Amino acid sequence: MAGKTALLVIDMQHDFTLPGAPAYYETTGEMMPRLCENINRLRELGVLIVIVYSIVPKDHPINPELTRVGKNRTLVEGTGGELLDERIPYDPARDIKLRKYAPSAFIKTDLLDMLHERGIENVLVSGVKTNVCCRATATDAYSYGFRTFMVSDMLATNTAELSQFHLDEMTKYMAKAIDSDEVFRRLDAGEL
């Protein structure tokens, strides 16, 4: 069933992945080697890899009442922070690279059609931030009828505790949180 599964890799861009960047957290640095290794392993098993990124135009209006975004903009076009981290394995012959325009990778993109065209039934969500774009994407994947999983050890946000809180909430309602060992176990058993 691996051919019916897609891994969405959300926002692994310099502003989130490089130490000292505006939205870098140690949890991301700790998660990065596992994510990179597992992208390659999953691809070899036939899982569709979708590298999702966001670029904010320089002149994009920001609501000044948003305390985090208003103070320290991230992923702004032309700053270098919007660039995909070169450590993320990408195979242009097999993977999809998709620019998103909203927190969810499904909004104003062709992601839904791409997944349907390939017969995808299961969506694995990875990347950053667990509680923002990853959660929004997982919510929409569930809403569109995909069997959705948050890959807990391939996700990161400000703290491990904050990430776990959101994973627990998602597991209750929309997307079961499982670690990468469980992903591979399910793939081996033909459950994904």
XYZ file of C-alpha atoms in Angstrom:
192
model
C 0.000 0.000 0.000
C 3.021 2.336 0.115
C 1.975 3.532 -3.345
C -1.191 4.896 -1.766
C 0.705 6.950 0.813
C 2.210 10.434 0.610
C 4.614 12.151 2.990
C 4.102 15.912 3.140
C 7.265 17.702 4.287
C 6.153 21.140 5.451
C 8.214 24.364 5.494
C 11.726 22.988 5.958
C 13.200 26.347 5.011
C 16.142 28.361 6.322
C 14.075 30.623 8.598
C 13.024 27.475 10.484
C 16.020 25.184 10.063
C 19.204 27.232 10.502
C 20.478 28.045 14.014
C 20.075 31.763 14.669
C 17.264 32.162 12.133
C 14.103 34.019 13.248
C 11.974 30.897 13.778
C 14.627 28.288 14.565
C 14.095 26.117 17.620
C 16.387 23.399 18.967
C 13.583 20.900 18.490
C 13.875 21.422 14.734
C 17.615 20.816 14.781
C 17.096 17.634 16.789
C 14.433 16.340 14.406
C 16.217 17.197 11.134
C 18.559 14.160 10.771
C 15.693 11.713 11.373
C 13.459 13.524 8.897
C 16.137 13.500 6.186
C 16.935 9.815 6.680
C 13.277 8.829 6.681
C 12.441 10.816 3.545
C 14.937 8.638 1.665
C 13.705 5.413 3.276
C 10.069 6.216 2.559
C 10.794 7.160 -1.063
C 12.529 3.805 -1.598
C 9.433 2.035 -0.270
C 7.245 3.809 -2.842
C 5.820 6.602 -0.679
C 5.198 9.815 -2.627
C 7.326 12.647 -1.212
C 5.831 16.149 -1.404
C 8.155 18.974 -0.379
C 5.943 21.911 0.591
C 7.284 25.427 1.008
C 5.975 28.935 1.523
C 7.329 32.234 0.235
C 5.844 35.488 1.503
C 6.010 38.398 -0.970
C 7.898 41.418 0.398
C 4.818 43.610 0.070
C 2.420 41.092 1.658
C 0.220 42.869 4.199
C 0.571 41.543 7.733
C -2.054 42.075 10.387
C -0.154 44.104 13.013
C -2.271 42.544 15.760
C -0.602 39.171 15.205
C 2.006 39.227 17.944
C 4.448 36.683 16.492
C 4.163 37.355 12.780
C 4.042 41.122 13.111
C 7.319 41.323 15.035
C 9.505 38.940 13.108
C 8.409 38.074 9.586
C 9.651 34.811 8.175
C 9.933 33.224 4.733
C 9.992 36.629 3.024
C 10.940 36.563 -0.632
C 14.522 37.562 -1.328
C 15.802 37.316 2.256
C 17.360 33.858 1.967
C 15.197 32.656 4.833
C 12.629 31.404 2.345
C 15.057 28.953 0.714
C 14.518 25.232 1.156
C 17.097 23.659 3.414
C 19.603 21.849 1.216
C 19.759 18.931 3.659
C 16.210 17.913 2.788
C 16.539 15.121 0.208
C 14.678 15.982 -2.971
C 14.563 13.810 -6.085
C 13.115 15.915 -8.930
C 12.405 12.779 -10.958
C 10.195 11.260 -8.252
C 9.156 13.905 -5.740
C 6.799 16.858 -5.953
C 7.816 20.338 -4.878
C 4.809 22.529 -4.053
C 4.579 26.192 -3.097
C 1.782 26.961 -0.672
C 0.071 30.279 -0.078
C -1.639 29.696 3.261
C -0.899 27.718 6.422
C -2.529 24.646 4.867
C -0.820 23.091 1.851
C -4.268 22.432 0.366
C -5.430 26.056 0.123
C -4.931 27.712 -3.302
C -2.717 24.845 -4.551
C -3.135 21.750 -6.728
C -2.229 19.378 -3.889
C -5.654 17.751 -3.648
C -5.740 17.012 -7.383
C -2.140 15.756 -7.342
C -2.907 13.311 -4.553
C -6.142 12.104 -6.146
C -4.463 11.629 -9.552
C -1.895 9.349 -7.916
C -4.453 7.326 -5.965
C -3.193 8.519 -2.585
C -5.340 7.430 0.366
C -2.973 8.014 3.305
C -1.242 11.276 4.200
C 1.722 11.500 6.567
C 2.496 15.016 7.814
C 6.013 16.083 8.809
C 8.027 19.301 9.133
C 7.432 22.544 11.011
C 5.588 23.931 12.891
C 3.501 21.172 14.435
C 0.925 23.616 15.789
C 0.630 25.918 12.762
C 1.126 24.813 9.150
C 1.458 21.098 9.895
C -1.732 21.086 11.936
C -3.597 23.155 9.323
C -2.478 20.811 6.549
C -3.385 17.690 8.534
C -6.805 19.136 9.343
C -7.510 19.745 5.672
C -6.166 16.321 4.655
C -8.629 14.769 7.093
C -11.419 17.045 5.841
C -10.763 15.913 2.257
C -11.128 12.277 3.294
C -7.523 11.132 3.562
C -6.437 8.784 6.332
C -4.111 11.245 8.036
C -1.180 10.775 10.396
C 1.093 13.243 12.171
C 4.570 11.668 12.287
C 5.517 12.735 15.801
C 9.296 12.359 15.580
C 9.398 14.082 12.190
C 7.627 17.232 13.425
C 8.843 20.153 15.513
C 7.762 23.443 17.008
C 8.930 25.793 19.795
C 9.105 23.054 22.449
C 8.561 19.312 22.635
C 5.740 19.917 25.121
C 3.888 22.271 22.784
C 4.275 19.825 19.930
C 2.960 16.971 22.085
C -0.071 19.000 23.161
C -1.090 19.538 19.532
C -0.355 15.932 18.589
C -2.607 14.763 21.432
C -5.386 17.080 20.268
C -5.081 15.991 16.635
C -5.130 12.315 17.633
C -8.467 12.852 19.372
C -10.198 14.292 16.335
C -8.467 14.234 12.953
C -4.977 12.803 12.552
C -3.445 10.054 14.644
C 0.052 10.836 15.910
C 2.472 7.970 15.298
C 6.261 7.886 15.313
C 8.382 6.894 12.335
C 8.965 3.369 13.687
C 5.200 2.862 13.616
C 5.033 4.282 10.078
C 7.567 1.701 8.881
C 5.849 -1.094 10.820
C 2.534 -0.235 9.168
C 4.162 -0.008 5.739
C 5.799 -3.417 6.242
C 2.438 -4.865 7.299
C 0.669 -3.388 4.258
C -1.432 -1.078 6.440
C -0.196 2.130 4.785
